[in-house]
Amino acid sequence: MFTGLSTIQLLLILAGTFVIWRNVQTNLISPLCHIPGPFLARLTPYWLVFIDLAGTRTTTIHQLHQKYGPVVRIGPKELSFADQASVNEMYSQQTAFMKAEIYDSMSVKPLGIFSLRDKGLHSQRRSLLSYAFSQANVTTCAPLVHAQVAKLVGKIGAKKGMPVDMLLLFRLFSLDVVGELFLGSSFGGLDNEDPPQFLLDIDQHFLLSGIEWNFPWIYALMTILPFQGVQWFLGARRRLNEYGENAYRTYIKRFGRESGRKDLLTKILSPKDGNQVLTDRETYTEIGNLVFAGTDTTSTTLTYLFWELTRNPEWQQRIRDELRGLDRNDSSSDGVQLLKASDAPVLEAVINEALRLHPAAPASLPRATPPGGAQLGLYYIPEDTVVSAQCYTTQRDPTAFPDPDTFDPERWLKNEQTDPKAKDLFMPFSKGTRACLGRPLAMMELREATSALLLKYSVTAAPETTADSMAMRDHFLVLPKGGRCDLIFEPL
Ligand code: HEM
């Protein structure tokens, strides 16, 4: 039948037939065919994969929402939503939308709270860990956090008047805080000039996750390649596990299982009902995941917050004026009273505005449509569809946040910003059953570090730190395009 056709012609015909079939399938037959989106996105998931690899996924999806409206098709079986009702449905306490399969590749195995997708397993794990993360328990850790803040202030003092890469310094700070709180000692990040191997391994783990999920065959190939460099790269996950396990065992040897130390590991080891419910292995892998979850998120927020303060110096002064009016000495063990949201509304407004405009996790939080499908807004979504919203877009909804691209903390000080729509769409820590467990800790770090630095220094941007160098790139978490953020601190 194919006599006279060369192999190449035959392959071209097959490829053409496949493209036509995919086109008909995704554009005419699929129940999602009425949902607008780019042509290539309807055809193949690789359109989004390559945008993701370029670090522009979130901004691309944002532009698509601006063009097409609140529901956009971003893959043959993937949709992005930006309207209040759908966001509430996907991320509520009662939601039937569980985390999507991609989370399996996002954590070091065995999977911990962040990546558990089964509703029952997750809620069991969450109820075990919630106690440790309660506001009351986090408050007891204040002296350990203050000690790291003091180191940060000292480190900057040693470089006063000179450009300091605050992206790196805030990273070391937040890594050391979670080290103190979950592993009994800091990673020594603020004590040394070079970043600890642990931090480099976190970066490699994120790269590996991207390869494993998007190109499993390349990942499989890498595992059998006999090159030292490739095996060292792959070894990042093992090293992270080993570090967590060793640090955990050292902690138990040094402090015991009921250490009474004012940290969060104690609370995980001694839950409220007095029973140890996590095995040692579960505990140290969970802690490893908490160290990831708590490091780059907090440090990126601090970085963008300070960068915005250099562009809006009047807010530096307003925070200072507010803090100077407070009496923060009290009888707590380190003599410094912890800042509460209500103590310093101006500081809180600046933090909220940084979290709104530069959320550390700005990207889609993918969820699987439940078996049998579900109604989401105007659309009936079939069961094998991945749906999501990204807070980068919801927090730029002009009907909730007028003039959305402007850094304007004032909006949080005005009454209208307590409006229900703004509340629903402001979700830098996500919402519902999978909301960030570390929020009280993160807010404590943000308040304490910001206030301590602003009471000592004024801050400006170094000439090389520009809107272009700080443009957002994201691979689930944000990174400035320039890879650093040089700021200059001058003593007051
Ligand atoms: C400004 C800092 C932070 C931001 C913006 C942030 C943001 C988020 C977001 C958006 C999620 C949901 C992710 C998803 O659904 O895929 C999340 C989950 C989580 N975060 Fe954070 N986070 C921050 C700091 C922290 C800290 C300091 C810790 C703890 C050390 C932490 C622990 C967690 C955990 C355990 C989860 C998973 C909760 C669950 O699935 O039940 N986070 N965070």
PDB file of C-alpha atoms in Angstrom, residues 97-229:
ATOM      1  CA  PHE A  97     -10.059  18.878  45.066  1.00  0.00           C
ATOM      2  CA  MET A  98      -6.926  17.117  46.361  1.00  0.00           C
ATOM      3  CA  LYS A  99      -3.328  17.951  45.479  1.00  0.00           C
ATOM      4  CA  ALA A 100      -2.464  16.806  41.947  1.00  0.00           C
ATOM      5  CA  GLU A 101      -0.001  14.040  41.052  1.00  0.00           C
ATOM      6  CA  ILE A 102       2.872  16.466  40.395  1.00  0.00           C
ATOM      7  CA  TYR A 103       3.366  16.798  44.181  1.00  0.00           C
ATOM      8  CA  ASP A 104       4.788  13.252  44.237  1.00  0.00           C
ATOM      9  CA  SER A 105       7.968  14.618  42.659  1.00  0.00           C
ATOM     10  CA  MET A 106       8.234  17.747  44.796  1.00  0.00           C
ATOM     11  CA  SER A 107       9.481  16.316  48.091  1.00  0.00           C
ATOM     12  CA  VAL A 108      12.303  14.038  49.105  1.00  0.00           C
ATOM     13  CA  LYS A 109      10.833  10.554  49.731  1.00  0.00           C
ATOM     14  CA  PRO A 110       9.160   9.237  51.840  1.00  0.00           C
ATOM     15  CA  LEU A 111       6.561  11.922  51.291  1.00  0.00           C
ATOM     16  CA  GLY A 112       5.741  14.257  54.145  1.00  0.00           C
ATOM     17  CA  ILE A 113       2.849  16.571  54.937  1.00  0.00           C
ATOM     18  CA  PHE A 114       3.488  18.895  51.999  1.00  0.00           C
ATOM     19  CA  SER A 115       3.154  16.185  49.377  1.00  0.00           C
ATOM     20  CA  LEU A 116       0.707  13.701  50.913  1.00  0.00           C
ATOM     21  CA  ARG A 117      -2.236  13.608  48.501  1.00  0.00           C
ATOM     22  CA  ASP A 118      -4.544  11.165  50.235  1.00  0.00           C
ATOM     23  CA  LYS A 119      -7.113  13.102  52.257  1.00  0.00           C
ATOM     24  CA  GLY A 120      -7.086  10.748  55.235  1.00  0.00           C
ATOM     25  CA  LEU A 121      -3.307  10.378  55.460  1.00  0.00           C
ATOM     26  CA  HIS A 122      -2.818  14.116  55.111  1.00  0.00           C
ATOM     27  CA  SER A 123      -5.351  15.113  57.731  1.00  0.00           C
ATOM     28  CA  GLN A 124      -3.863  12.567  60.162  1.00  0.00           C
ATOM     29  CA  ARG A 125      -0.360  13.975  59.621  1.00  0.00           C
ATOM     30  CA  ARG A 126      -1.594  17.547  59.786  1.00  0.00           C
ATOM     31  CA  SER A 127      -3.355  17.051  63.082  1.00  0.00           C
ATOM     32  CA  LEU A 128      -0.122  15.593  64.505  1.00  0.00           C
ATOM     33  CA  LEU A 129       1.954  18.557  63.373  1.00  0.00           C
ATOM     34  CA  SER A 130      -0.505  21.439  63.869  1.00  0.00           C
ATOM     35  CA  TYR A 131       0.094  21.474  67.601  1.00  0.00           C
ATOM     36  CA  ALA A 132       3.809  22.147  67.137  1.00  0.00           C
ATOM     37  CA  PHE A 133       3.085  25.047  64.785  1.00  0.00           C
ATOM     38  CA  SER A 134       0.429  26.743  66.920  1.00  0.00           C
ATOM     39  CA  GLN A 135       0.902  30.434  67.643  1.00  0.00           C
ATOM     40  CA  ALA A 136       1.486  29.638  71.311  1.00  0.00           C
ATOM     41  CA  ASN A 137       4.288  27.167  70.589  1.00  0.00           C
ATOM     42  CA  VAL A 138       5.883  29.372  67.983  1.00  0.00           C
ATOM     43  CA  THR A 139       5.868  32.222  70.493  1.00  0.00           C
ATOM     44  CA  THR A 140       7.922  30.168  72.936  1.00  0.00           C
ATOM     45  CA  CYS A 141      10.655  29.933  70.264  1.00  0.00           C
ATOM     46  CA  ALA A 142      11.094  33.713  70.127  1.00  0.00           C
ATOM     47  CA  PRO A 143      14.494  33.733  71.888  1.00  0.00           C
ATOM     48  CA  LEU A 144      15.950  31.328  69.293  1.00  0.00           C
ATOM     49  CA  VAL A 145      14.618  33.501  66.476  1.00  0.00           C
ATOM     50  CA  HIS A 146      15.874  36.688  68.160  1.00  0.00           C
ATOM     51  CA  ALA A 147      19.356  35.158  68.405  1.00  0.00           C
ATOM     52  CA  GLN A 148      19.445  34.606  64.626  1.00  0.00           C
ATOM     53  CA  VAL A 149      18.034  38.091  64.005  1.00  0.00           C
ATOM     54  CA  ALA A 150      20.864  39.510  66.152  1.00  0.00           C
ATOM     55  CA  LYS A 151      23.415  37.602  64.037  1.00  0.00           C
ATOM     56  CA  LEU A 152      21.824  38.947  60.863  1.00  0.00           C
ATOM     57  CA  VAL A 153      21.973  42.517  62.175  1.00  0.00           C
ATOM     58  CA  GLY A 154      25.613  41.980  63.190  1.00  0.00           C
ATOM     59  CA  LYS A 155      26.557  40.502  59.837  1.00  0.00           C
ATOM     60  CA  ILE A 156      25.072  43.499  58.030  1.00  0.00           C
ATOM     61  CA  GLY A 157      26.791  45.842  60.487  1.00  0.00           C
ATOM     62  CA  ALA A 158      30.119  44.372  59.437  1.00  0.00           C
ATOM     63  CA  LYS A 159      29.371  45.323  55.838  1.00  0.00           C
ATOM     64  CA  LYS A 160      27.753  48.687  56.433  1.00  0.00           C
ATOM     65  CA  GLY A 161      27.919  51.074  53.500  1.00  0.00           C
ATOM     66  CA  MET A 162      28.790  48.213  51.127  1.00  0.00           C
ATOM     67  CA  PRO A 163      26.507  46.282  48.792  1.00  0.00           C
ATOM     68  CA  VAL A 164      25.360  43.035  50.411  1.00  0.00           C
ATOM     69  CA  ASP A 165      23.564  40.279  48.509  1.00  0.00           C
ATOM     70  CA  MET A 166      20.477  40.149  50.699  1.00  0.00           C
ATOM     71  CA  LEU A 167      18.927  37.282  48.757  1.00  0.00           C
ATOM     72  CA  LEU A 168      21.754  35.086  50.015  1.00  0.00           C
ATOM     73  CA  LEU A 169      21.926  36.602  53.496  1.00  0.00           C
ATOM     74  CA  PHE A 170      18.172  36.252  54.098  1.00  0.00           C
ATOM     75  CA  ARG A 171      18.408  32.681  52.817  1.00  0.00           C
ATOM     76  CA  LEU A 172      21.138  31.889  55.328  1.00  0.00           C
ATOM     77  CA  PHE A 173      19.112  33.582  58.054  1.00  0.00           C
ATOM     78  CA  SER A 174      15.906  31.636  57.411  1.00  0.00           C
ATOM     79  CA  LEU A 175      17.826  28.379  56.976  1.00  0.00           C
ATOM     80  CA  ASP A 176      19.514  28.942  60.342  1.00  0.00           C
ATOM     81  CA  VAL A 177      16.171  29.705  61.997  1.00  0.00           C
ATOM     82  CA  VAL A 178      14.590  26.445  60.829  1.00  0.00           C
ATOM     83  CA  GLY A 179      17.808  24.612  61.733  1.00  0.00           C
ATOM     84  CA  GLU A 180      17.574  25.915  65.308  1.00  0.00           C
ATOM     85  CA  LEU A 181      13.862  25.188  65.559  1.00  0.00           C
ATOM     86  CA  PHE A 182      13.745  21.744  63.981  1.00  0.00           C
ATOM     87  CA  LEU A 183      17.230  20.288  64.271  1.00  0.00           C
ATOM     88  CA  GLY A 184      18.530  21.717  67.504  1.00  0.00           C
ATOM     89  CA  SER A 185      21.270  23.814  65.926  1.00  0.00           C
ATOM     90  CA  SER A 186      21.629  26.267  63.094  1.00  0.00           C
ATOM     91  CA  PHE A 187      23.258  25.300  59.816  1.00  0.00           C
ATOM     92  CA  GLY A 188      25.995  27.832  60.550  1.00  0.00           C
ATOM     93  CA  GLY A 189      24.952  29.799  57.482  1.00  0.00           C
ATOM     94  CA  LEU A 190      25.317  33.198  59.162  1.00  0.00           C
ATOM     95  CA  ASP A 191      28.605  32.154  60.792  1.00  0.00           C
ATOM     96  CA  ASN A 192      30.432  31.413  57.549  1.00  0.00           C
ATOM     97  CA  GLU A 193      31.106  33.120  54.254  1.00  0.00           C
ATOM     98  CA  ASP A 194      30.127  30.212  51.995  1.00  0.00           C
ATOM     99  CA  PRO A 195      26.601  28.801  51.825  1.00  0.00           C
ATOM    100  CA  PRO A 196      26.337  25.383  53.503  1.00  0.00           C
ATOM    101  CA  GLN A 197      26.153  22.294  51.276  1.00  0.00           C
ATOM    102  CA  PHE A 198      22.600  21.751  52.519  1.00  0.00           C
ATOM    103  CA  LEU A 199      21.482  24.926  50.723  1.00  0.00           C
ATOM    104  CA  LEU A 200      23.181  23.877  47.489  1.00  0.00           C
ATOM    105  CA  ASP A 201      21.520  20.470  47.787  1.00  0.00           C
ATOM    106  CA  ILE A 202      18.101  22.105  48.182  1.00  0.00           C
ATOM    107  CA  ASP A 203      18.660  23.896  44.845  1.00  0.00           C
ATOM    108  CA  GLN A 204      19.702  20.650  43.191  1.00  0.00           C
ATOM    109  CA  HIS A 205      16.696  18.831  44.630  1.00  0.00           C
ATOM    110  CA  PHE A 206      14.363  21.382  43.020  1.00  0.00           C
ATOM    111  CA  LEU A 207      16.111  20.965  39.674  1.00  0.00           C
ATOM    112  CA  LEU A 208      15.859  17.186  39.981  1.00  0.00           C
ATOM    113  CA  SER A 209      12.147  17.430  40.752  1.00  0.00           C
ATOM    114  CA  GLY A 210      11.596  19.399  37.541  1.00  0.00           C
ATOM    115  CA  ILE A 211      13.506  16.831  35.482  1.00  0.00           C
ATOM    116  CA  GLU A 212      11.850  13.833  37.148  1.00  0.00           C
ATOM    117  CA  TRP A 213       8.343  15.183  36.593  1.00  0.00           C
ATOM    118  CA  ASN A 214       8.686  16.639  33.105  1.00  0.00           C
ATOM    119  CA  PHE A 215      11.225  14.281  31.571  1.00  0.00           C
ATOM    120  CA  PRO A 216      11.082  10.987  33.495  1.00  0.00           C
ATOM    121  CA  TRP A 217      13.077   9.198  30.799  1.00  0.00           C
ATOM    122  CA  ILE A 218      15.970  11.655  31.156  1.00  0.00           C
ATOM    123  CA  TYR A 219      15.829  11.175  34.918  1.00  0.00           C
ATOM    124  CA  ALA A 220      15.863   7.374  34.504  1.00  0.00           C
ATOM    125  CA  LEU A 221      18.808   7.678  32.124  1.00  0.00           C
ATOM    126  CA  MET A 222      20.696   9.866  34.578  1.00  0.00           C
ATOM    127  CA  THR A 223      20.385   7.233  37.287  1.00  0.00           C
ATOM    128  CA  ILE A 224      22.390   4.752  35.186  1.00  0.00           C
ATOM    129  CA  LEU A 225      24.989   7.137  33.725  1.00  0.00           C
ATOM    130  CA  PRO A 226      28.385   6.307  35.251  1.00  0.00           C
ATOM    131  CA  PHE A 227      29.602   9.950  35.427  1.00  0.00           C
ATOM    132  CA  GLN A 228      30.703  11.275  38.793  1.00  0.00           C
ATOM    133  CA  GLY A 229      29.199  14.756  38.237  1.00  0.00           C
TER     134      GLY A 229
END
